[in-house]
PDB file of C-alpha atoms in Angstrom:
ATOM      1  CA  UNK A   1      -8.914  -1.957  18.885  1.00  0.00           C
ATOM      2  CA  UNK A   2      -7.472   1.684  20.199  1.00  0.00           C
ATOM      3  CA  UNK A   3      -4.223   2.733  21.964  1.00  0.00           C
ATOM      4  CA  UNK A   4      -6.463   3.449  25.091  1.00  0.00           C
ATOM      5  CA  UNK A   5      -7.839   0.377  25.277  1.00  0.00           C
ATOM      6  CA  UNK A   6      -5.057  -2.203  24.720  1.00  0.00           C
ATOM      7  CA  UNK A   7      -3.985   0.049  27.525  1.00  0.00           C
ATOM      8  CA  UNK A   8      -6.279  -0.365  29.389  1.00  0.00           C
ATOM      9  CA  UNK A   9      -6.239  -4.100  29.073  1.00  0.00           C
ATOM     10  CA  UNK A  10      -2.936  -4.549  30.002  1.00  0.00           C
ATOM     11  CA  UNK A  11      -3.863  -2.979  33.261  1.00  0.00           C
ATOM     12  CA  UNK A  12      -6.183  -5.350  34.367  1.00  0.00           C
ATOM     13  CA  UNK A  13      -4.356  -7.906  33.075  1.00  0.00           C
ATOM     14  CA  UNK A  14      -1.440  -7.124  34.751  1.00  0.00           C
ATOM     15  CA  UNK A  15      -2.837  -5.378  37.776  1.00  0.00           C
ATOM     16  CA  UNK A  16      -0.981  -1.994  37.428  1.00  0.00           C
ATOM     17  CA  UNK A  17      -2.175   1.224  36.832  1.00  0.00           C
ATOM     18  CA  UNK A  18      -2.076   2.627  33.198  1.00  0.00           C
ATOM     19  CA  UNK A  19       0.653   4.936  33.489  1.00  0.00           C
ATOM     20  CA  UNK A  20       2.957   1.341  34.454  1.00  0.00           C
ATOM     21  CA  UNK A  21       0.752  -0.992  31.765  1.00  0.00           C
ATOM     22  CA  UNK A  22       2.013   2.065  29.183  1.00  0.00           C
ATOM     23  CA  UNK A  23       5.312   1.522  30.326  1.00  0.00           C
ATOM     24  CA  UNK A  24       5.317  -2.164  29.838  1.00  0.00           C
ATOM     25  CA  UNK A  25       3.992  -2.513  26.885  1.00  0.00           C
ATOM     26  CA  UNK A  26       6.611   0.244  24.809  1.00  0.00           C
ATOM     27  CA  UNK A  27       9.174  -1.923  27.365  1.00  0.00           C
ATOM     28  CA  UNK A  28       7.455  -5.152  26.103  1.00  0.00           C
ATOM     29  CA  UNK A  29       7.396  -4.089  21.694  1.00  0.00           C
ATOM     30  CA  UNK A  30      10.643  -2.762  22.305  1.00  0.00           C
ATOM     31  CA  UNK A  31      11.952  -5.924  23.552  1.00  0.00           C
ATOM     32  CA  UNK A  32      10.505  -7.487  20.977  1.00  0.00           C
ATOM     33  CA  UNK A  33      11.267  -6.041  18.713  1.00  0.00           C
ATOM     34  CA  UNK A  34      15.116  -6.855  18.924  1.00  0.00           C
ATOM     35  CA  UNK A  35      13.541 -10.745  19.621  1.00  0.00           C
ATOM     36  CA  UNK A  36      11.735 -11.316  15.472  1.00  0.00           C
ATOM     37  CA  UNK A  37      12.461  -9.876  12.682  1.00  0.00           C
ATOM     38  CA  UNK A  38      12.965  -6.407  11.488  1.00  0.00           C
ATOM     39  CA  UNK A  39       9.811  -7.834   8.720  1.00  0.00           C
ATOM     40  CA  UNK A  40       8.067  -9.438  10.669  1.00  0.00           C
ATOM     41  CA  UNK A  41       8.603  -6.458  13.730  1.00  0.00           C
ATOM     42  CA  UNK A  42       6.618  -3.789  10.798  1.00  0.00           C
ATOM     43  CA  UNK A  43       4.012  -6.282   9.821  1.00  0.00           C
ATOM     44  CA  UNK A  44       3.015  -6.208  13.345  1.00  0.00           C
ATOM     45  CA  UNK A  45       3.378  -2.649  13.642  1.00  0.00           C
ATOM     46  CA  UNK A  46       1.295  -1.861  10.365  1.00  0.00           C
ATOM     47  CA  UNK A  47      -1.924  -3.441  11.748  1.00  0.00           C
ATOM     48  CA  UNK A  48      -1.722  -2.246  15.794  1.00  0.00           C
ATOM     49  CA  UNK A  49      -2.480   1.446  16.879  1.00  0.00           C
ATOM     50  CA  UNK A  50      -0.374   3.849  15.895  1.00  0.00           C
ATOM     51  CA  UNK A  51       0.535   4.959  19.217  1.00  0.00           C
ATOM     52  CA  UNK A  52       1.374   0.986  20.140  1.00  0.00           C
ATOM     53  CA  UNK A  53       3.556  -0.009  16.934  1.00  0.00           C
ATOM     54  CA  UNK A  54       6.840   2.392  17.549  1.00  0.00           C
ATOM     55  CA  UNK A  55       8.632   0.728  19.682  1.00  0.00           C
ATOM     56  CA  UNK A  56       7.846  -2.978  17.532  1.00  0.00           C
ATOM     57  CA  UNK A  57      10.406  -1.782  14.371  1.00  0.00           C
ATOM     58  CA  UNK A  58      14.102  -2.536  15.134  1.00  0.00           C
ATOM     59  CA  UNK A  59      16.889   0.241  13.351  1.00  0.00           C
ATOM     60  CA  UNK A  60      18.230  -3.529  11.954  1.00  0.00           C
ATOM     61  CA  UNK A  61      16.272  -6.968  11.036  1.00  0.00           C
ATOM     62  CA  UNK A  62      18.482  -9.324  12.484  1.00  0.00           C
ATOM     63  CA  UNK A  63      16.519 -10.712  15.265  1.00  0.00           C
ATOM     64  CA  UNK A  64      18.736 -11.320  18.814  1.00  0.00           C
ATOM     65  CA  UNK A  65      18.363 -14.838  19.948  1.00  0.00           C
ATOM     66  CA  UNK A  66      17.387 -14.891  23.994  1.00  0.00           C
ATOM     67  CA  UNK A  67      14.388 -16.905  25.781  1.00  0.00           C
ATOM     68  CA  UNK A  68      11.724 -15.399  28.500  1.00  0.00           C
ATOM     69  CA  UNK A  69      14.499 -14.502  31.097  1.00  0.00           C
ATOM     70  CA  UNK A  70      15.782 -12.460  28.987  1.00  0.00           C
ATOM     71  CA  UNK A  71      13.435 -11.344  27.454  1.00  0.00           C
ATOM     72  CA  UNK A  72      11.464 -10.399  30.916  1.00  0.00           C
ATOM     73  CA  UNK A  73      14.870  -8.769  32.471  1.00  0.00           C
ATOM     74  CA  UNK A  74      14.772  -6.945  29.731  1.00  0.00           C
ATOM     75  CA  UNK A  75      11.462  -5.575  30.100  1.00  0.00           C
ATOM     76  CA  UNK A  76      12.273  -5.061  34.075  1.00  0.00           C
ATOM     77  CA  UNK A  77      14.933  -2.834  33.171  1.00  0.00           C
ATOM     78  CA  UNK A  78      13.117  -0.314  30.469  1.00  0.00           C
ATOM     79  CA  UNK A  79       9.984  -0.855  31.984  1.00  0.00           C
ATOM     80  CA  UNK A  80      11.743   0.143  36.164  1.00  0.00           C
ATOM     81  CA  UNK A  81       9.516  -2.495  37.145  1.00  0.00           C
ATOM     82  CA  UNK A  82      10.880  -5.539  39.203  1.00  0.00           C
ATOM     83  CA  UNK A  83      11.359  -8.873  36.908  1.00  0.00           C
ATOM     84  CA  UNK A  84       7.764 -10.683  38.916  1.00  0.00           C
ATOM     85  CA  UNK A  85       6.351  -6.949  37.744  1.00  0.00           C
ATOM     86  CA  UNK A  86       7.487  -7.252  34.236  1.00  0.00           C
ATOM     87  CA  UNK A  87       6.190 -11.224  33.482  1.00  0.00           C
ATOM     88  CA  UNK A  88       2.889 -10.583  34.228  1.00  0.00           C
ATOM     89  CA  UNK A  89       2.660  -7.403  31.882  1.00  0.00           C
ATOM     90  CA  UNK A  90       4.280  -9.084  28.649  1.00  0.00           C
ATOM     91  CA  UNK A  91       2.017 -11.720  29.994  1.00  0.00           C
ATOM     92  CA  UNK A  92      -0.887  -9.571  29.655  1.00  0.00           C
ATOM     93  CA  UNK A  93       0.456  -7.619  26.488  1.00  0.00           C
ATOM     94  CA  UNK A  94       0.867 -11.311  24.520  1.00  0.00           C
ATOM     95  CA  UNK A  95      -2.677 -11.656  25.485  1.00  0.00           C
ATOM     96  CA  UNK A  96      -3.754  -8.705  24.335  1.00  0.00           C
ATOM     97  CA  UNK A  97      -1.928  -8.794  21.521  1.00  0.00           C
ATOM     98  CA  UNK A  98      -3.510 -11.754  21.029  1.00  0.00           C
ATOM     99  CA  UNK A  99      -6.943 -10.304  20.477  1.00  0.00           C
ATOM    100  CA  UNK A 100      -5.544  -6.731  18.483  1.00  0.00           C
ATOM    101  CA  UNK A 101      -4.207  -8.385  15.733  1.00  0.00           C
ATOM    102  CA  UNK A 102      -6.188  -9.720  12.954  1.00  0.00           C
ATOM    103  CA  UNK A 103      -5.927 -13.439  11.543  1.00  0.00           C
ATOM    104  CA  UNK A 104      -2.437 -15.062  11.900  1.00  0.00           C
ATOM    105  CA  UNK A 105      -0.796 -12.194  12.693  1.00  0.00           C
ATOM    106  CA  UNK A 106      -0.103 -13.243  16.255  1.00  0.00           C
ATOM    107  CA  UNK A 107       0.842 -16.882  15.224  1.00  0.00           C
ATOM    108  CA  UNK A 108       2.986 -15.438  12.560  1.00  0.00           C
ATOM    109  CA  UNK A 109       5.080 -13.813  15.796  1.00  0.00           C
ATOM    110  CA  UNK A 110       5.204 -16.319  17.928  1.00  0.00           C
ATOM    111  CA  UNK A 111       6.258 -18.742  15.425  1.00  0.00           C
ATOM    112  CA  UNK A 112       9.456 -17.084  15.582  1.00  0.00           C
ATOM    113  CA  UNK A 113       9.856 -17.424  19.216  1.00  0.00           C
ATOM    114  CA  UNK A 114      11.275 -20.261  21.022  1.00  0.00           C
ATOM    115  CA  UNK A 115       8.321 -22.781  23.165  1.00  0.00           C
ATOM    116  CA  UNK A 116       9.289 -20.729  25.567  1.00  0.00           C
ATOM    117  CA  UNK A 117       6.946 -18.272  25.277  1.00  0.00           C
ATOM    118  CA  UNK A 118       3.818 -20.157  24.900  1.00  0.00           C
ATOM    119  CA  UNK A 119       3.862 -20.369  28.850  1.00  0.00           C
ATOM    120  CA  UNK A 120       3.169 -16.524  29.525  1.00  0.00           C
TER     121      UNK A 120
END
């Protein structure tokens, strides 16, 4: 899957324009990079389109511990949207990630997140 298709799918799933979907994707990747280990973030970035991966790789290898509410709040702030739009955007990005990455890579990422992320 290339970056244009990724953003188009996020746009459709979150019911937002593609420009906003791009911002939601960037904000979600940046926040995900803060939440999972650096090694897992680098591994995931390695299988994503080059235009989507850069915000994912954190400057530190230590994963921060926070739940869905904080994840959505950070995405909302970074993307400049309200939290309802951010929640839909995060769900759309996660659903698209599940389809975009090979093998069990998505499950490896989800294993580092609390169970409440499964409800997105």
